[in-house]
Amino acid sequence: MKRFSPYTDLALEAAEAIGIKEREQKGIEVAEKESEAGRITTVRITNSEGSSRTGKPQGSYITLESPYMRENAPDQHCQIKEMLAESLAGLCDLGREEPVLVVGLGNRYVTPDSLGPKVISGILVTRHIKDSLPNELKGKVRPVAAVTPGVMGLTGIESGEIIKGIAERIEPSAIIAIDALAARSASRINTTIQLADTGVTPGAGVGNKRFSLNRETMGIPVIAIGVPTVVDAATLVNDSLNSIIGSMKEASSHGSEFYRMLEELSDEERYELIAQCLDPYTENMFVTPKEVDSVVESLADIISGGINMALHEGISSNNVDSLL
Amino acid sequence: MKRFSPYTDLALEAAEAIGIKEREQKGIEVAEKESEAGRITTVRITNSEGSSRTGKPQGSYITLESPYMRENAPDQHCQIKEMLAESLAGLCDLGREEPVLVVGLGNRYVTPDSLGPKVISGILVTRHIKDSLPNELKGKVRPVAAVTPGVMGLTGIESGEIIKGIAERIEPSAIIAIDALAARSASRINTTIQLADTGVTPGAGVGNKRFSLNRETMGIPVIAIGVPTVVDAATLVNDSLNSIIGSMKEASSHGSEFYRMLEELSDEERYELIAQCLDPYTENMFVTPKEVDSVVESLADIISGGINMALHEGISSNNVDSLL
Amino acid sequence: MKRFSPYTDLALEAAEAIGIKEREQKGIEVAEKESEAGRITTVRITNSEGSSRTGKPQGSYITLESPYMRENAPDQHCQIKEMLAESLAGLCDLGREEPVLVVGLGNRYVTPDSLGPKVISGILVTRHIKDSLPNELKGKVRPVAAVTPGVMGLTGIESGEIIKGIAERIEPSAIIAIDALAARSASRINTTIQLADTGVTPGAGVGNKRFSLNRETMGIPVIAIGVPTVVDAATLVNDSLNSIIGSMKEASSHGSEFYRMLEELSDEERYELIAQCLDPYTENMFVTPKEVDSVVESLADIISGGINMALHEGISSNNVDSLL
Amino acid sequence: MKRFSPYTDLALEAAEAIGIKEREQKGIEVAEKESEAGRITTVRITNSEGSSRTGKPQGSYITLESPYMRENAPDQHCQIKEMLAESLAGLCDLGREEPVLVVGLGNRYVTPDSLGPKVISGILVTRHIKDSLPNELKGKVRPVAAVTPGVMGLTGIESGEIIKGIAERIEPSAIIAIDALAARSASRINTTIQLADTGVTPGAGVGNKRFSLNRETMGIPVIAIGVPTVVDAATLVNDSLNSIIGSMKEASSHGSEFYRMLEELSDEERYELIAQCLDPYTENMFVTPKEVDSVVESLADIISGGINMALHEGISSNNVDSLL
């Protein structure tokens, strides 16, 4: 799980915080498309100014949003798997035979951080049986391997280093890394999947020099897939405060002075002020939906299903299991 | 898990919200005792006025507080088990042979609500082997049964009804019920154990007419043991807001007007205002520490250890397992 | 899990051990039907002689057999759910509004014995929301409750007593109890579902006087659903030995003397001889497939799906989850 | 988990199958030592003849045997941890600062094979915090990393390859690999720990060319620690048959002819005969104690405790957790 910060892990939320006009000047392109099961938004960060304004590396970010993700809605889940498979194929063009390594980041023992390891349980792994497949499957099934490196607190090793070591031995053509994210808005928790061709930095922000998984460090494309499963407590208070002040400002002039003062603060200053006022124990707390345990299972199923469809041929969301 | 409300499940927090002088007039007695491993506070609510001010039934509430609870501190955990055993014996005086039913409330599939079921795993259950025990143990071991009724959403039956049905058949002399609680202060999460002789209402507040577990409904003493494992999101924002406004008021006169307006609101009005301003999804969210998964295991071990020591003779925190 | 004994929990296996001619005289009727996904065999034990020969109470036993049960075969699993729903309806004729209690027997912490509790996780529980359902669902959804009483070693209470206490309070019209069974033949492990209208005796054989769940003790129909998940070690050796001796007898005259001696022993004597010769530790061992952990999950899904289809109207194996 | 074979994973069982006199000639040395908590037997295989007779690589094998391992006996578990720590130090002499990689082999989702991953949960991991430790701990705490590579069926990669890739990056001075084993005798299940300086071949026997973890492949010492958690079904029948025939031979002359015939078969031939006569499904079955789920937890605690004591200084079985 990425460190809880006032800055969201979602490029879409980072872009939304910037005025539409300004975006164009700053190398931030946003395109939206509606579908039956939900919305697909593509954010492209095309230069270093866009990158520094959003705090995100240059590249493409595809966000799938659907309220159905956190509901029991098998039909819509199938549609989302298809959207995910298509988006993934769009970010990473590979020949049918090229091997892929799927990586489940995060801590399997902490529910909101267990998304990555749970996705791995659903991945159709084929690298070790490629040679013994029946002929009719040989052209359809890609060599896929899948690992869960664990988190540094439990292994003593940066996840990035573990993946680098494994990739050097098995030489995949691309890496797909799944991780739980932090969002700014509570309504995006468990309703949003972000795909990015910019890679991922496991545990970013906890320490200083973390080993990133991206094209530069690994020498191959690294696609990151993430779902926000938590909001950090200070962000929640910050956003709630803004909303409260805003609604008061509209209703009366009571809060205007206070509001002006808060407005004069930068985002960072305001967040720091709130973080200081929070109970010191809150620092290590997160905000997550009550039903997170079951929703993470369901999200893992959606993501592994989508990845399987993207990586192999002739797989629909129904026949994955019976294929092999 | 009790419903998340602006009102805490802890009688101690409810009492603290009332001025010391006022407490005495209102039938709220608070006594504090320090020990090496932590603090023991006893709150006695002695009349109906005290009950309505605190929102808690008349009776005795013992609160054990220790920061060691959420740390890996085996020695202190032993001391807390002893404090718990002593407090439990104080609340419920039973003959050595009288049978006890221990009940683990809550949902085993939702981590912060899984405390009750996890405690049950550690209870030394003896009711079924009482007759076949060696003679030297017979005078020491009490007949103890232990059940986890599940939550109404999964069983279709109120937990209270399930326990009533079982108690009518096995006729215990007392019930001990363990449940996860909600606190107001983040610093009390996973650092506090409350024991009460007033019983418990599983899932209180979710619906209207809930079946309480107490002396009236069950006809025998019902001791509740609980640990706050969550703070609800609106309470967190509420308390943070108060803290922010307070610190601003001190620093300058900027927020004074806003503060006065907020001050004029009652606690309930202010909480409602905040709840309305929160993202609608936040309603179903809770705030919990990142390490909740492992801390709940450790708390369950402390509580089951303390209960075992209170219910049987000659058990220390070390020899529980090897006794039988 | 029923005690591992040389006698199988499957009425079908008990009937098979008796010659076809003899069955008819002894009040044992066996009827077989093939379907696409598997075979349905109905055993009816119609008098006390049949009961004492098979060691099973008088009543009807329906056995569904399909090798697909332990494979990843979603389509066949749907067919088996339908077979199960039909068989269940045949054993227990209830009005659409009559309430049912589903009981998951066994120990959730021991994989081959966790079938019952796992089935309960998939049951569509409606008793608590019956009144708040939309009108179009009201005629279709039956009030269903579901509990997992745990095993006596962990609760100190017989499962039967717990269920009796709960049933007295909520007054269902029928009980459906799910339990893991022991079979005689390894090939029946995880490929067989038995339904019976004769109830079940949780943990039968471990002690002497166990509380049975059946029409006599509960006053309402009790349908038992079970899957053999283990073979006991002595039975495995016994059957293997018979098979070895048999194959040797055919091949040569070498083993004839030994075989005659074994033949002179009764089934019970032979089993006892083998049990004595086994390593003493083997007594507490069972034989189970390597893949038992994942197969039990899949079986639980089949059984809960079939029960849901039988209990509610307008449910197919696809829309169970999205109904409510 | 190593493939179930008529040949045990325990060097001690392999040596016991050879007559005492013959052992000496064949380069197999066996030394035994009794202690309060159990027995320590050291088997040394000193030449290639000993290796081919036992089917084990040349090297040292230390076997700790104690019936307390599968009981709730905290005091004896502490003694066993100390025996393990001592034995481990004897097999692998390392400077206090030299880094070690601990590897948990096996499948966490299959209970009897989950020993390795469960041990890893208890390992005191320090590699990532070595530099930030307080000075008084710096000389005492060794840099330790710990990983669970998963099994090839789930990752698509041989465990050995994963470990090789990680070791090449982090360059430990030694590897300690934990794995579940198969024994020949049911009485050794969960009562035996084997340590060996010969490494381990994860999943040996399943395929042909498996990647071994040993000094040759890794370039550093590889210590294997294993506990037999299963007996394969054919071995159980084989051994039971021998025992039955043996007891009959003593009692009478009935089985003598049959016995002679069996005696003429080689061990392999006899095992093959039995395997053929077994129900075909038995091939994929194993024999394991009913209580395997809880015993594996307890064994994992013993082994991780012993490893921690061996790797760091000033750690006793009580203070492991509170050290850091």
CSV table of N, CA, C and O in Angstrom, one decimal, chain A residues 4 70 109-111 185-187 189 233 236-237 240-241 243-245 247-248 254-255 257-258 261-262 273-274 277-279 281-282 284-290 293, chain B residues 4 70 109-111 185-187 189 233 236-237 240-241 243-245 247-248 254-255 257-258 261-262 273-274 277-279 281-282 284-290 293:
chain,number,residue,atom,x,y,z
A,4,PHE,N,0.0,6.8,2.9
A,4,PHE,CA,-1.1,7.7,3.0
A,4,PHE,C,-0.6,9.2,2.9
A,4,PHE,O,0.1,9.6,3.8
A,70,ARG,N,-18.3,-2.4,-6.1
A,70,ARG,CA,-18.4,-2.9,-4.7
A,70,ARG,C,-19.8,-3.5,-4.4
A,70,ARG,O,-20.2,-3.6,-3.3
A,109,TYR,N,-1.6,-9.8,4.9
A,109,TYR,CA,-2.2,-9.9,6.3
A,109,TYR,C,-2.9,-8.7,6.7
A,109,TYR,O,-3.4,-8.6,7.8
A,110,VAL,N,-2.9,-7.6,5.9
A,110,VAL,CA,-3.7,-6.4,6.2
A,110,VAL,C,-4.7,-6.2,5.1
A,110,VAL,O,-4.4,-6.0,4.0
A,111,THR,N,-6.0,-6.4,5.5
A,111,THR,CA,-7.0,-6.5,4.5
A,111,THR,C,-7.0,-5.5,3.4
A,111,THR,O,-7.0,-5.8,2.2
A,185,SER,N,-10.8,10.9,-2.3
A,185,SER,CA,-12.3,11.0,-2.1
A,185,SER,C,-12.8,9.6,-1.7
A,185,SER,O,-12.5,8.6,-2.3
A,186,ALA,N,-13.6,9.6,-0.6
A,186,ALA,CA,-14.1,8.4,-0.1
A,186,ALA,C,-15.0,7.7,-1.1
A,186,ALA,O,-15.1,6.4,-1.1
A,187,SER,N,-15.6,8.4,-2.0
A,187,SER,CA,-16.5,7.8,-2.9
A,187,SER,C,-15.7,7.0,-4.0
A,187,SER,O,-16.3,6.2,-4.7
A,189,ILE,N,-13.2,5.0,-3.2
A,189,ILE,CA,-12.8,3.7,-2.6
A,189,ILE,C,-13.5,2.5,-3.1
A,189,ILE,O,-14.7,2.5,-3.1
A,233,ALA,N,-6.6,9.4,7.2
A,233,ALA,CA,-7.5,10.1,8.1
A,233,ALA,C,-7.3,11.6,8.0
A,233,ALA,O,-8.3,12.3,8.0
A,236,LEU,N,-9.2,12.9,4.9
A,236,LEU,CA,-10.6,12.9,5.2
A,236,LEU,C,-11.0,14.1,5.9
A,236,LEU,O,-12.0,14.8,5.6
A,237,VAL,N,-10.3,14.4,7.0
A,237,VAL,CA,-10.6,15.6,7.8
A,237,VAL,C,-10.5,16.9,6.9
A,237,VAL,O,-11.3,17.7,7.0
A,240,SER,N,-13.3,17.1,4.5
A,240,SER,CA,-14.5,17.4,5.2
A,240,SER,C,-14.6,18.8,5.6
A,240,SER,O,-15.6,19.5,5.5
A,241,LEU,N,-13.5,19.3,6.2
A,241,LEU,CA,-13.4,20.7,6.6
A,241,LEU,C,-13.7,21.6,5.5
A,241,LEU,O,-14.5,22.5,5.6
A,243,SER,N,-15.4,21.1,2.9
A,243,SER,CA,-16.8,20.9,2.5
A,243,SER,C,-17.7,21.7,3.6
A,243,SER,O,-18.6,22.3,3.2
A,244,ILE,N,-17.3,21.5,4.8
A,244,ILE,CA,-18.1,22.2,5.9
A,244,ILE,C,-18.0,23.7,5.7
A,244,ILE,O,-19.0,24.4,5.7
A,245,ILE,N,-16.8,24.2,5.6
A,245,ILE,CA,-16.6,25.6,5.5
A,245,ILE,C,-17.4,26.1,4.2
A,245,ILE,O,-18.0,27.2,4.3
A,247,SER,N,-20.0,24.9,2.8
A,247,SER,CA,-21.5,24.9,2.9
A,247,SER,C,-21.9,26.0,3.9
A,247,SER,O,-22.9,26.6,3.7
A,248,MET,N,-21.0,26.4,4.8
A,248,MET,CA,-21.3,27.5,5.7
A,248,MET,C,-21.2,28.8,5.0
A,248,MET,O,-22.0,29.7,5.2
A,254,HIS,N,-21.0,33.7,8.3
A,254,HIS,CA,-20.4,33.4,9.5
A,254,HIS,C,-18.9,32.9,9.4
A,254,HIS,O,-18.1,33.4,10.1
A,255,GLY,N,-18.7,32.1,8.5
A,255,GLY,CA,-17.4,31.5,8.4
A,255,GLY,C,-16.4,32.2,7.5
A,255,GLY,O,-15.3,31.7,7.3
A,257,GLU,N,-14.5,34.8,7.5
A,257,GLU,CA,-13.2,35.2,7.9
A,257,GLU,C,-12.3,34.0,8.1
A,257,GLU,O,-11.1,34.0,7.6
A,258,PHE,N,-12.8,33.0,8.7
A,258,PHE,CA,-12.1,31.8,9.0
A,258,PHE,C,-11.7,31.1,7.6
A,258,PHE,O,-10.6,30.7,7.4
A,261,MET,N,-8.9,32.9,5.9
A,261,MET,CA,-7.6,32.5,6.5
A,261,MET,C,-7.1,31.1,6.0
A,261,MET,O,-6.0,30.9,5.6
A,262,LEU,N,-8.1,30.2,5.9
A,262,LEU,CA,-7.7,28.9,5.4
A,262,LEU,C,-7.4,28.9,4.0
A,262,LEU,O,-6.5,28.2,3.5
A,273,LEU,N,-1.4,21.5,9.1
A,273,LEU,CA,-2.1,22.1,10.2
A,273,LEU,C,-3.1,21.0,10.8
A,273,LEU,O,-3.1,20.8,12.0
A,274,ILE,N,-3.8,20.4,9.9
A,274,ILE,CA,-4.8,19.4,10.3
A,274,ILE,C,-4.1,18.2,10.9
A,274,ILE,O,-4.4,17.7,11.9
A,277,CYS,N,-3.1,18.8,14.3
A,277,CYS,CA,-4.3,18.9,15.3
A,277,CYS,C,-4.9,17.5,15.6
A,277,CYS,O,-5.6,17.3,16.5
A,278,LEU,N,-4.6,16.6,14.7
A,278,LEU,CA,-5.2,15.3,14.9
A,278,LEU,C,-4.6,14.6,16.1
A,278,LEU,O,-3.4,14.8,16.4
A,279,ASP,N,-5.3,13.8,16.7
A,279,ASP,CA,-4.8,12.9,17.7
A,279,ASP,C,-3.5,12.2,17.2
A,279,ASP,O,-3.5,11.7,16.0
A,281,TYR,N,-2.3,9.5,17.5
A,281,TYR,CA,-2.4,8.1,17.1
A,281,TYR,C,-3.1,8.0,15.7
A,281,TYR,O,-3.0,7.0,15.0
A,282,THR,N,-3.8,9.0,15.3
A,282,THR,CA,-4.5,9.0,14.0
A,282,THR,C,-3.5,8.8,12.8
A,282,THR,O,-3.9,8.3,11.8
A,284,ASN,N,-1.4,6.8,12.2
A,284,ASN,CA,-1.2,5.4,11.7
A,284,ASN,C,-2.6,4.8,11.4
A,284,ASN,O,-2.7,3.6,11.3
A,285,MET,N,-3.6,5.6,11.3
A,285,MET,CA,-4.9,5.1,11.0
A,285,MET,C,-5.3,5.3,9.6
A,285,MET,O,-4.8,6.2,8.9
A,286,PHE,N,-6.2,4.5,9.1
A,286,PHE,CA,-6.8,4.7,7.8
A,286,PHE,C,-8.3,4.6,7.9
A,286,PHE,O,-8.8,4.1,8.8
A,287,VAL,N,-8.9,5.1,6.9
A,287,VAL,CA,-10.4,5.1,6.8
A,287,VAL,C,-10.7,4.1,5.7
A,287,VAL,O,-10.2,4.2,4.6
A,288,THR,N,-11.6,3.2,6.0
A,288,THR,CA,-11.9,2.2,5.0
A,288,THR,C,-13.3,1.7,5.2
A,288,THR,O,-13.9,1.9,6.3
A,289,PRO,N,-14.0,1.2,4.1
A,289,PRO,CA,-15.4,0.8,4.3
A,289,PRO,C,-15.5,-0.4,5.2
A,289,PRO,O,-14.6,-1.2,5.2
A,290,LYS,N,-16.7,-0.5,5.9
A,290,LYS,CA,-16.9,-1.6,6.8
A,290,LYS,C,-16.8,-2.9,6.0
A,290,LYS,O,-16.4,-3.9,6.5
A,293,ASP,N,-13.5,-6.3,3.7
A,293,ASP,CA,-13.0,-7.7,3.5
A,293,ASP,C,-13.6,-8.4,2.3
A,293,ASP,O,-12.9,-9.0,1.6
B,4,PHE,N,-21.6,2.8,14.8
B,4,PHE,CA,-20.7,3.9,15.0
B,4,PHE,C,-21.6,5.1,15.3
B,4,PHE,O,-22.4,5.5,14.4
B,70,ARG,N,-1.3,-2.7,22.6
B,70,ARG,CA,-1.0,-2.8,21.1
B,70,ARG,C,0.4,-3.0,20.8
B,70,ARG,O,0.8,-2.8,19.6
B,109,TYR,N,-15.6,-12.3,10.0
B,109,TYR,CA,-15.0,-12.0,8.6
B,109,TYR,C,-14.7,-10.5,8.4
B,109,TYR,O,-14.3,-10.1,7.4
B,110,VAL,N,-14.9,-9.7,9.5
B,110,VAL,CA,-14.6,-8.3,9.4
B,110,VAL,C,-13.6,-8.0,10.5
B,110,VAL,O,-13.9,-8.0,11.7
B,111,THR,N,-12.3,-7.7,10.1
B,111,THR,CA,-11.2,-7.7,11.1
B,111,THR,C,-11.5,-6.9,12.4
B,111,THR,O,-11.4,-7.5,13.5
B,185,SER,N,-12.1,8.6,21.0
B,185,SER,CA,-10.7,9.1,20.8
B,185,SER,C,-9.9,8.0,20.2
B,185,SER,O,-9.9,6.8,20.6
B,186,ALA,N,-9.2,8.4,19.1
B,186,ALA,CA,-8.3,7.4,18.4
B,186,ALA,C,-7.3,6.8,19.3
B,186,ALA,O,-6.9,5.7,19.1
B,187,SER,N,-6.9,7.6,20.3
B,187,SER,CA,-5.8,7.1,21.2
B,187,SER,C,-6.3,5.9,22.1
B,187,SER,O,-5.5,5.2,22.6
B,189,ILE,N,-8.2,3.4,20.9
B,189,ILE,CA,-8.3,2.3,20.0
B,189,ILE,C,-7.2,1.2,20.4
B,189,ILE,O,-6.1,1.5,20.4
B,233,ALA,N,-16.0,7.7,11.2
B,233,ALA,CA,-15.4,8.7,10.5
B,233,ALA,C,-15.9,10.1,10.9
B,233,ALA,O,-15.1,11.1,11.1
B,236,LEU,N,-14.4,11.3,14.1
B,236,LEU,CA,-13.0,11.7,13.9
B,236,LEU,C,-13.0,13.1,13.4
B,236,LEU,O,-12.3,14.0,13.9
B,237,VAL,N,-13.8,13.4,12.4
B,237,VAL,CA,-13.8,14.7,11.8
B,237,VAL,C,-14.3,15.7,12.9
B,237,VAL,O,-13.8,16.8,13.0
B,240,SER,N,-11.6,16.3,15.4
B,240,SER,CA,-10.5,17.0,14.8
B,240,SER,C,-10.9,18.5,14.6
B,240,SER,O,-10.1,19.4,14.8
B,241,LEU,N,-12.1,18.7,14.1
B,241,LEU,CA,-12.6,20.1,13.9
B,241,LEU,C,-12.5,20.9,15.2
B,241,LEU,O,-12.0,22.0,15.2
B,243,SER,N,-10.7,20.4,17.7
B,243,SER,CA,-9.3,20.6,18.0
B,243,SER,C,-8.7,21.7,17.2
B,243,SER,O,-7.9,22.6,17.7
B,244,ILE,N,-9.0,21.7,15.9
B,244,ILE,CA,-8.5,22.8,15.0
B,244,ILE,C,-9.0,24.1,15.4
B,244,ILE,O,-8.2,25.1,15.6
B,245,ILE,N,-10.3,24.2,15.6
B,245,ILE,CA,-10.9,25.5,15.9
B,245,ILE,C,-10.3,26.0,17.2
B,245,ILE,O,-9.9,27.2,17.4
B,247,SER,N,-7.3,25.3,18.5
B,247,SER,CA,-6.0,25.8,18.4
B,247,SER,C,-5.9,27.1,17.7
B,247,SER,O,-5.0,28.0,17.9
B,248,MET,N,-6.8,27.4,16.8
B,248,MET,CA,-6.9,28.6,16.1
B,248,MET,C,-7.3,29.7,17.0
B,248,MET,O,-6.8,30.9,16.9
B,254,HIS,N,-8.9,34.9,14.5
B,254,HIS,CA,-9.5,34.6,13.2
B,254,HIS,C,-10.7,33.8,13.2
B,254,HIS,O,-11.7,34.1,12.6
B,255,GLY,N,-10.7,32.7,14.0
B,255,GLY,CA,-11.8,31.8,13.9
B,255,GLY,C,-12.9,32.0,14.9
B,255,GLY,O,-13.8,31.2,15.0
B,257,GLU,N,-15.5,34.0,15.3
B,257,GLU,CA,-16.9,34.1,14.9
B,257,GLU,C,-17.4,32.7,14.6
B,257,GLU,O,-18.5,32.3,15.0
B,258,PHE,N,-16.6,32.0,13.7
B,258,PHE,CA,-17.0,30.6,13.3
B,258,PHE,C,-17.1,29.7,14.5
B,258,PHE,O,-18.1,28.9,14.7
B,261,MET,N,-20.3,30.3,16.5
B,261,MET,CA,-21.4,29.7,15.8
B,261,MET,C,-21.5,28.2,16.1
B,261,MET,O,-22.5,27.6,16.4
B,262,LEU,N,-20.3,27.6,16.0
B,262,LEU,CA,-20.2,26.1,16.3
B,262,LEU,C,-20.6,25.8,17.7
B,262,LEU,O,-21.2,24.8,18.1
B,273,LEU,N,-24.4,18.0,11.4
B,273,LEU,CA,-23.9,18.9,10.4
B,273,LEU,C,-22.7,18.3,9.7
B,273,LEU,O,-22.6,18.3,8.4
B,274,ILE,N,-21.8,17.8,10.5
B,274,ILE,CA,-20.6,17.2,9.9
B,274,ILE,C,-20.9,16.0,9.1
B,274,ILE,O,-20.5,15.8,7.9
B,277,CYS,N,-22.1,16.9,5.8
B,277,CYS,CA,-21.1,17.4,4.9
B,277,CYS,C,-20.1,16.4,4.4
B,277,CYS,O,-19.5,16.6,3.4
B,278,LEU,N,-20.1,15.3,5.1
B,278,LEU,CA,-19.2,14.2,4.7
B,278,LEU,C,-19.6,13.6,3.4
B,278,LEU,O,-20.8,13.6,3.1
B,279,ASP,N,-18.7,13.2,2.6
B,279,ASP,CA,-19.0,12.4,1.5
B,279,ASP,C,-20.0,11.3,1.9
B,279,ASP,O,-19.9,10.6,2.9
B,281,TYR,N,-20.5,8.4,1.1
B,281,TYR,CA,-19.9,7.1,1.2
B,281,TYR,C,-19.2,6.9,2.6
B,281,TYR,O,-19.0,5.8,3.1
B,282,THR,N,-18.8,8.0,3.2
B,282,THR,CA,-18.1,8.0,4.4
B,282,THR,C,-19.0,7.4,5.5
B,282,THR,O,-18.5,6.8,6.5
B,284,ASN,N,-20.5,4.8,5.7
B,284,ASN,CA,-20.2,3.4,6.0
B,284,ASN,C,-18.8,3.1,6.2
B,284,ASN,O,-18.3,1.9,6.1
B,285,MET,N,-18.0,4.1,6.5
B,285,MET,CA,-16.6,3.9,6.7
B,285,MET,C,-16.2,3.9,8.2
B,285,MET,O,-16.9,4.5,9.0
B,286,PHE,N,-15.1,3.3,8.5
B,286,PHE,CA,-14.6,3.4,9.8
B,286,PHE,C,-13.1,3.8,9.8
B,286,PHE,O,-12.4,3.6,8.8
B,287,VAL,N,-12.6,4.2,10.9
B,287,VAL,CA,-11.2,4.6,11.0
B,287,VAL,C,-10.6,3.5,11.9
B,287,VAL,O,-11.1,3.3,13.0
B,288,THR,N,-9.5,3.0,11.5
B,288,THR,CA,-8.9,1.9,12.3
B,288,THR,C,-7.4,1.9,12.0
B,288,THR,O,-6.9,2.4,11.0
B,289,PRO,N,-6.6,1.4,13.0
B,289,PRO,CA,-5.2,1.4,12.8
B,289,PRO,C,-4.7,0.5,11.7
B,289,PRO,O,-5.4,-0.6,11.5
B,290,LYS,N,-3.6,0.8,11.0
B,290,LYS,CA,-3.1,0.0,10.0
B,290,LYS,C,-2.8,-1.4,10.5
B,290,LYS,O,-3.0,-2.4,9.8
B,293,ASP,N,-5.1,-5.9,12.1
B,293,ASP,CA,-5.2,-7.4,12.0
B,293,ASP,C,-4.3,-8.1,13.1
B,293,ASP,O,-4.8,-9.0,13.7
